[in-house]
mmCIF file of C-alpha atoms in Angstrom:
data_model
loop_
_atom_site.group_PDB
_atom_site.id
_atom_site.type_symbol
_atom_site.label_atom_id
_atom_site.label_comp_id
_atom_site.label_asym_id
_atom_site.label_seq_id
_atom_site.Cartn_x
_atom_site.Cartn_y
_atom_site.Cartn_z
ATOM 1 C CA MET A 1459 8.041 95.520 15.094
ATOM 2 C CA THR A 1460 6.758 91.931 15.102
ATOM 3 C CA SER A 1461 8.228 89.919 17.955
ATOM 4 C CA ALA A 1462 10.292 86.815 17.280
ATOM 5 C CA LEU A 1463 8.475 83.503 17.345
ATOM 6 C CA PRO A 1464 8.946 81.650 20.647
ATOM 7 C CA VAL A 1465 10.303 78.126 21.101
ATOM 8 C CA LEU A 1466 8.980 75.698 23.736
ATOM 9 C CA ARG A 1467 11.245 72.710 24.416
ATOM 10 C CA CYS A 1468 9.261 69.504 24.716
ATOM 11 C CA ARG A 1469 11.180 67.098 26.937
ATOM 12 C CA GLN A 1470 11.108 63.316 26.553
ATOM 13 C CA ARG A 1471 9.465 61.536 29.475
ATOM 14 C CA ALA A 1472 8.315 58.113 30.669
ATOM 15 C CA PHE A 1473 4.713 59.035 31.344
ATOM 16 C CA ALA A 1474 2.257 57.514 33.796
ATOM 17 C CA ASP A 1475 -1.524 57.912 33.688
ATOM 18 C CA LEU A 1476 -2.907 61.387 33.112
ATOM 19 C CA ALA A 1477 -3.363 63.316 36.366
ATOM 20 C CA ALA A 1478 -3.264 67.025 35.413
ATOM 21 C CA ASP A 1479 -0.895 67.484 38.355
ATOM 22 C CA PRO A 1480 1.845 70.124 37.928
ATOM 23 C CA ALA A 1481 3.515 68.840 41.118
ATOM 24 C CA SER A 1482 4.123 65.402 39.601
ATOM 25 C CA SER A 1483 7.775 64.456 39.191
ATOM 26 C CA ILE A 1484 7.028 63.708 35.526
ATOM 27 C CA TRP A 1485 6.914 67.443 34.810
ATOM 28 C CA ARG A 1486 10.019 68.327 36.840
ATOM 29 C CA GLY A 1487 12.556 70.059 34.626
ATOM 30 C CA CYS A 1488 10.104 70.668 31.784
ATOM 31 C CA GLU A 1489 10.233 74.158 30.322
ATOM 32 C CA VAL A 1490 7.362 76.479 31.306
ATOM 33 C CA GLY A 1491 5.648 78.805 28.847
ATOM 34 C CA GLU A 1492 3.346 81.632 29.918
ATOM 35 C CA LEU A 1493 0.353 82.938 28.000
ATOM 36 C CA ARG A 1494 -0.001 86.667 27.300
ATOM 37 C CA ASP A 1495 -2.694 88.937 25.878
ATOM 38 C CA VAL A 1496 -3.044 88.155 22.175
ATOM 39 C CA ILE A 1497 -2.845 91.802 21.074
ATOM 40 C CA SER A 1498 -0.692 93.654 23.610
ATOM 41 C CA SER A 1499 1.353 90.756 25.044
ATOM 42 C CA ALA A 1500 0.460 92.117 28.487
ATOM 43 C CA VAL A 1501 0.216 89.882 31.553
ATOM 44 C CA PRO A 1502 -3.443 88.818 31.896
ATOM 45 C CA LEU A 1503 -5.596 89.188 34.979
ATOM 46 C CA GLN A 1504 -5.764 85.398 35.337
ATOM 47 C CA GLY A 1505 -2.560 83.803 34.131
ATOM 48 C CA THR A 1506 -1.799 80.475 32.457
ATOM 49 C CA LYS A 1507 1.332 78.324 32.455
ATOM 50 C CA VAL A 1508 1.921 75.470 30.030
ATOM 51 C CA ARG A 1509 4.410 72.588 29.800
ATOM 52 C CA SER A 1510 4.900 69.876 27.197
ATOM 53 C CA GLY A 1511 6.497 66.441 27.041
ATOM 54 C CA TRP A 1512 6.674 63.442 24.744
ATOM 55 C CA SER A 1513 7.170 59.686 24.747
ATOM 56 C CA GLY A 1514 7.451 57.176 21.929
ATOM 57 C CA GLU A 1515 3.684 57.135 21.519
ATOM 58 C CA GLU A 1516 2.347 60.618 22.235
ATOM 59 C CA VAL A 1517 2.886 64.283 22.977
ATOM 60 C CA ARG A 1518 1.367 65.813 26.102
ATOM 61 C CA PHE A 1519 0.485 69.328 27.196
ATOM 62 C CA LEU A 1520 -0.160 70.512 30.752
ATOM 63 C CA PHE A 1521 -1.995 73.783 31.412
ATOM 64 C CA GLU A 1522 -2.219 75.537 34.792
ATOM 65 C CA CYS A 1523 -4.994 78.140 34.772
ATOM 66 C CA VAL A 1524 -5.477 80.757 37.478
ATOM 67 C CA ASP A 1525 -9.250 81.208 37.674
ATOM 68 C CA ALA A 1526 -11.435 82.485 40.501
ATOM 69 C CA ASP A 1527 -14.590 81.225 38.790
ATOM 70 C CA PRO A 1528 -14.132 78.514 36.126
ATOM 71 C CA ARG A 1529 -17.132 78.474 33.804
ATOM 72 C CA ALA A 1530 -18.226 75.539 31.679
ATOM 73 C CA THR A 1531 -21.512 73.808 30.909
ATOM 74 C CA PHE A 1532 -20.824 71.882 27.693
ATOM 75 C CA THR A 1533 -20.423 68.127 28.110
ATOM 76 C CA GLU A 1534 -20.777 66.875 24.510
ATOM 77 C CA ARG A 1535 -17.730 66.364 22.289
ATOM 78 C CA ASP A 1536 -17.274 69.086 19.653
ATOM 79 C CA ALA A 1537 -19.735 71.427 21.377
ATOM 80 C CA PRO A 1538 -18.842 75.156 21.009
ATOM 81 C CA LEU A 1539 -16.483 75.145 23.983
ATOM 82 C CA TYR A 1540 -15.020 78.515 22.921
ATOM 83 C CA GLN A 1541 -18.211 80.195 24.159
ATOM 84 C CA GLU A 1542 -17.079 79.558 27.751
ATOM 85 C CA ASP A 1543 -13.733 78.946 29.498
ATOM 86 C CA VAL A 1544 -11.365 76.755 27.509
ATOM 87 C CA VAL A 1545 -7.735 76.028 26.673
ATOM 88 C CA GLU A 1546 -6.621 75.326 23.105
ATOM 89 C CA VAL A 1547 -3.737 73.638 21.299
ATOM 90 C CA LEU A 1548 -3.212 74.604 17.640
ATOM 91 C CA LEU A 1549 -0.729 72.172 16.128
ATOM 92 C CA ASP A 1550 0.942 71.825 12.709
ATOM 93 C CA PRO A 1551 3.351 68.840 12.742
ATOM 94 C CA VAL A 1552 4.254 69.307 9.062
ATOM 95 C CA GLY A 1553 5.086 72.982 9.477
ATOM 96 C CA ASP A 1554 3.886 74.234 6.083
ATOM 97 C CA LEU A 1555 0.856 76.036 7.611
ATOM 98 C CA LEU A 1556 -1.402 74.581 4.898
ATOM 99 C CA SER A 1557 -3.380 72.725 7.545
ATOM 100 C CA TYR A 1558 -3.311 72.298 11.305
ATOM 101 C CA TYR A 1559 -5.151 70.606 14.144
ATOM 102 C CA GLU A 1560 -7.167 72.303 16.860
ATOM 103 C CA PHE A 1561 -7.828 70.752 20.255
ATOM 104 C CA GLU A 1562 -9.913 72.380 22.990
ATOM 105 C CA VAL A 1563 -10.607 71.237 26.551
ATOM 106 C CA ASN A 1564 -12.920 72.916 29.073
ATOM 107 C CA PRO A 1565 -12.944 72.629 32.898
ATOM 108 C CA LEU A 1566 -15.465 69.754 32.676
ATOM 109 C CA ASN A 1567 -12.979 67.760 30.565
ATOM 110 C CA THR A 1568 -15.092 68.101 27.434
ATOM 111 C CA VAL A 1569 -13.080 67.992 24.221
ATOM 112 C CA MET A 1570 -13.322 69.554 20.786
ATOM 113 C CA ASP A 1571 -11.046 68.286 18.006
ATOM 114 C CA LEU A 1572 -10.947 69.316 14.361
ATOM 115 C CA VAL A 1573 -8.611 69.932 11.459
ATOM 116 C CA LEU A 1574 -8.332 73.197 9.502
ATOM 117 C CA ARG A 1575 -7.235 73.254 5.858
ATOM 118 C CA ARG A 1576 -6.269 76.321 3.879
ATOM 119 C CA SER A 1577 -8.458 77.261 0.923
ATOM 120 C CA ARG A 1578 -8.764 80.295 -1.341
ATOM 121 C CA SER A 1579 -11.157 81.894 1.134
ATOM 122 C CA GLY A 1580 -9.206 81.067 4.296
ATOM 123 C CA TYR A 1581 -9.095 78.001 6.515
ATOM 124 C CA LEU A 1582 -11.984 75.539 6.378
ATOM 125 C CA LYS A 1583 -12.882 73.706 9.588
ATOM 126 C CA ASP A 1584 -13.513 69.978 9.400
ATOM 127 C CA PHE A 1585 -15.336 68.722 12.497
ATOM 128 C CA ARG A 1586 -15.767 65.263 10.966
ATOM 129 C CA TRP A 1587 -12.168 64.444 11.822
ATOM 130 C CA GLU A 1588 -11.702 62.857 15.228
ATOM 131 C CA CYS A 1589 -8.427 62.175 16.982
ATOM 132 C CA SER A 1590 -8.872 58.542 17.957
ATOM 133 C CA GLY A 1591 -7.001 57.775 21.147
ATOM 134 C CA LEU A 1592 -6.961 61.375 22.395
ATOM 135 C CA ARG A 1593 -7.014 61.478 26.173
ATOM 136 C CA SER A 1594 -7.503 64.363 28.572
ATOM 137 C CA CYS A 1595 -7.806 65.014 32.279
ATOM 138 C CA THR A 1596 -8.886 68.127 34.201
ATOM 139 C CA ARG A 1597 -8.793 69.079 37.873
ATOM 140 C CA LEU A 1598 -10.418 71.906 39.781
ATOM 141 C CA VAL A 1599 -7.835 73.199 42.251
ATOM 142 C CA PRO A 1600 -7.850 76.079 44.743
ATOM 143 C CA GLY A 1601 -7.782 79.264 42.666
ATOM 144 C CA GLY A 1602 -8.054 77.619 39.282
ATOM 145 C CA TRP A 1603 -8.034 74.490 37.139
ATOM 146 C CA THR A 1604 -5.526 72.283 35.344
ATOM 147 C CA VAL A 1605 -5.596 70.283 32.111
ATOM 148 C CA GLU A 1606 -3.437 67.459 30.799
ATOM 149 C CA LEU A 1607 -3.912 66.506 27.150
ATOM 150 C CA ALA A 1608 -2.344 63.494 25.406
ATOM 151 C CA LEU A 1609 -2.225 63.344 21.600
ATOM 152 C CA PRO A 1610 -1.162 60.036 19.990
ATOM 153 C CA PHE A 1611 1.439 60.467 17.254
ATOM 154 C CA ALA A 1612 -0.265 57.834 15.104
ATOM 155 C CA GLU A 1613 -3.265 60.129 14.637
ATOM 156 C CA ILE A 1614 -1.500 63.396 13.844
ATOM 157 C CA THR A 1615 1.753 62.730 12.010
ATOM 158 C CA PRO A 1616 3.079 60.254 9.419
ATOM 159 C CA GLU A 1617 6.614 60.636 10.793
ATOM 160 C CA LEU A 1618 7.509 60.296 14.457
ATOM 161 C CA PRO A 1619 9.525 63.145 15.958
ATOM 162 C CA SER A 1620 13.046 62.715 17.270
ATOM 163 C CA PRO A 1621 15.285 65.045 19.284
ATOM 164 C CA GLY A 1622 15.699 68.204 17.226
ATOM 165 C CA THR A 1623 12.356 67.927 15.398
ATOM 166 C CA GLN A 1624 10.311 71.125 15.422
ATOM 167 C CA TRP A 1625 6.546 71.500 14.984
ATOM 168 C CA ARG A 1626 4.564 74.725 14.645
ATOM 169 C CA VAL A 1627 2.235 75.329 17.584
ATOM 170 C CA ASN A 1628 0.275 77.868 19.546
ATOM 171 C CA LEU A 1629 -1.161 77.374 23.019
ATOM 172 C CA CYS A 1630 -4.144 79.505 23.926
ATOM 173 C CA ARG A 1631 -6.852 80.188 26.467
ATOM 174 C CA ILE A 1632 -10.241 81.909 26.530
ATOM 175 C CA ASP A 1633 -11.128 83.128 30.011
ATOM 176 C CA ARG A 1634 -14.136 85.077 31.216
ATOM 177 C CA PRO A 1635 -13.399 86.713 34.597
ATOM 178 C CA GLN A 1636 -16.635 87.407 36.428
ATOM 179 C CA GLY A 1637 -18.014 90.862 35.591
ATOM 180 C CA LEU A 1638 -15.124 91.685 33.237
ATOM 181 C CA PRO A 1639 -14.447 91.388 29.494
ATOM 182 C CA ARG A 1640 -13.124 88.052 28.259
ATOM 183 C CA GLU A 1641 -9.375 87.525 28.118
ATOM 184 C CA LEU A 1642 -7.801 86.006 25.024
ATOM 185 C CA THR A 1643 -4.270 84.853 25.772
ATOM 186 C CA ALA A 1644 -1.690 82.921 23.777
ATOM 187 C CA TRP A 1645 1.823 81.603 24.254
ATOM 188 C CA SER A 1646 2.703 83.289 20.952
ATOM 189 C CA PRO A 1647 0.593 86.484 20.807
ATOM 190 C CA THR A 1648 -0.987 86.973 17.390
ATOM 191 C CA GLY A 1649 -1.441 90.747 17.295
ATOM 192 C CA LEU A 1650 -5.147 90.226 16.595
ATOM 193 C CA ALA A 1651 -8.187 89.429 18.737
ATOM 194 C CA GLN A 1652 -8.096 85.803 17.583
ATOM 195 C CA PHE A 1653 -5.892 82.722 17.740
ATOM 196 C CA HIS A 1654 -6.071 81.542 14.134
ATOM 197 C CA VAL A 1655 -3.017 83.324 12.770
ATOM 198 C CA PRO A 1656 -0.755 80.439 11.653
ATOM 199 C CA LEU A 1657 2.122 82.731 10.714
ATOM 200 C CA ARG A 1658 2.386 83.556 14.424
ATOM 201 C CA PHE A 1659 2.567 79.931 15.556
ATOM 202 C CA GLY A 1660 5.722 79.347 17.562
ATOM 203 C CA PHE A 1661 7.897 76.227 17.585
ATOM 204 C CA LEU A 1662 7.588 73.081 19.682
ATOM 205 C CA GLU A 1663 11.083 71.562 19.774
ATOM 206 C CA PHE A 1664 11.468 67.916 20.811
ATOM 207 C CA VAL A 1665 14.449 67.275 23.065
ATOM 208 C CA GLY A 1666 15.774 64.256 24.990
ATOM 209 C CA GLU A 1667 15.452 63.617 28.719
#
């Protein structure tokens, strides 16, 4: 039986500068989601926690990645980050699953951003689109790495969210433990060895402070 779609409550915050710091008081009280194997929903070898928050200008995501050996070499925007270690945000503010945004960040703080639009043959990727004003921050920490990603509302939605608004979202990670097969994990497991299954996107629910 297909599991129910998860909901992650995105709490309103007065944000400071990006720091990718889970210990910051800004993230206190924010709901924590955990990523699981995309097919089996099993706990991965190297786990990932994710939080979200929003202000009047942007939505933010914070990833905490357990990783004994973070791997990344790409430093150019829109490089194929998925070939190494990376976290991903797949986001559909409209919720009709006809198109959605993809954002990737690697441990070197390199970013990929694109929009996917449904066609007769599937979803077409448009790398020409760029999220102006996107900001990100990464930190290497003992036993892993962290990412904070800020997405300006003006670039991704014609209508600002308010408490009670829900967007479709999935939060994902590609990890390559040394000497072992890669791990594909997602907050809402897809049942397939890939992330691009929009029908399995969960819900990001905006709530007040």
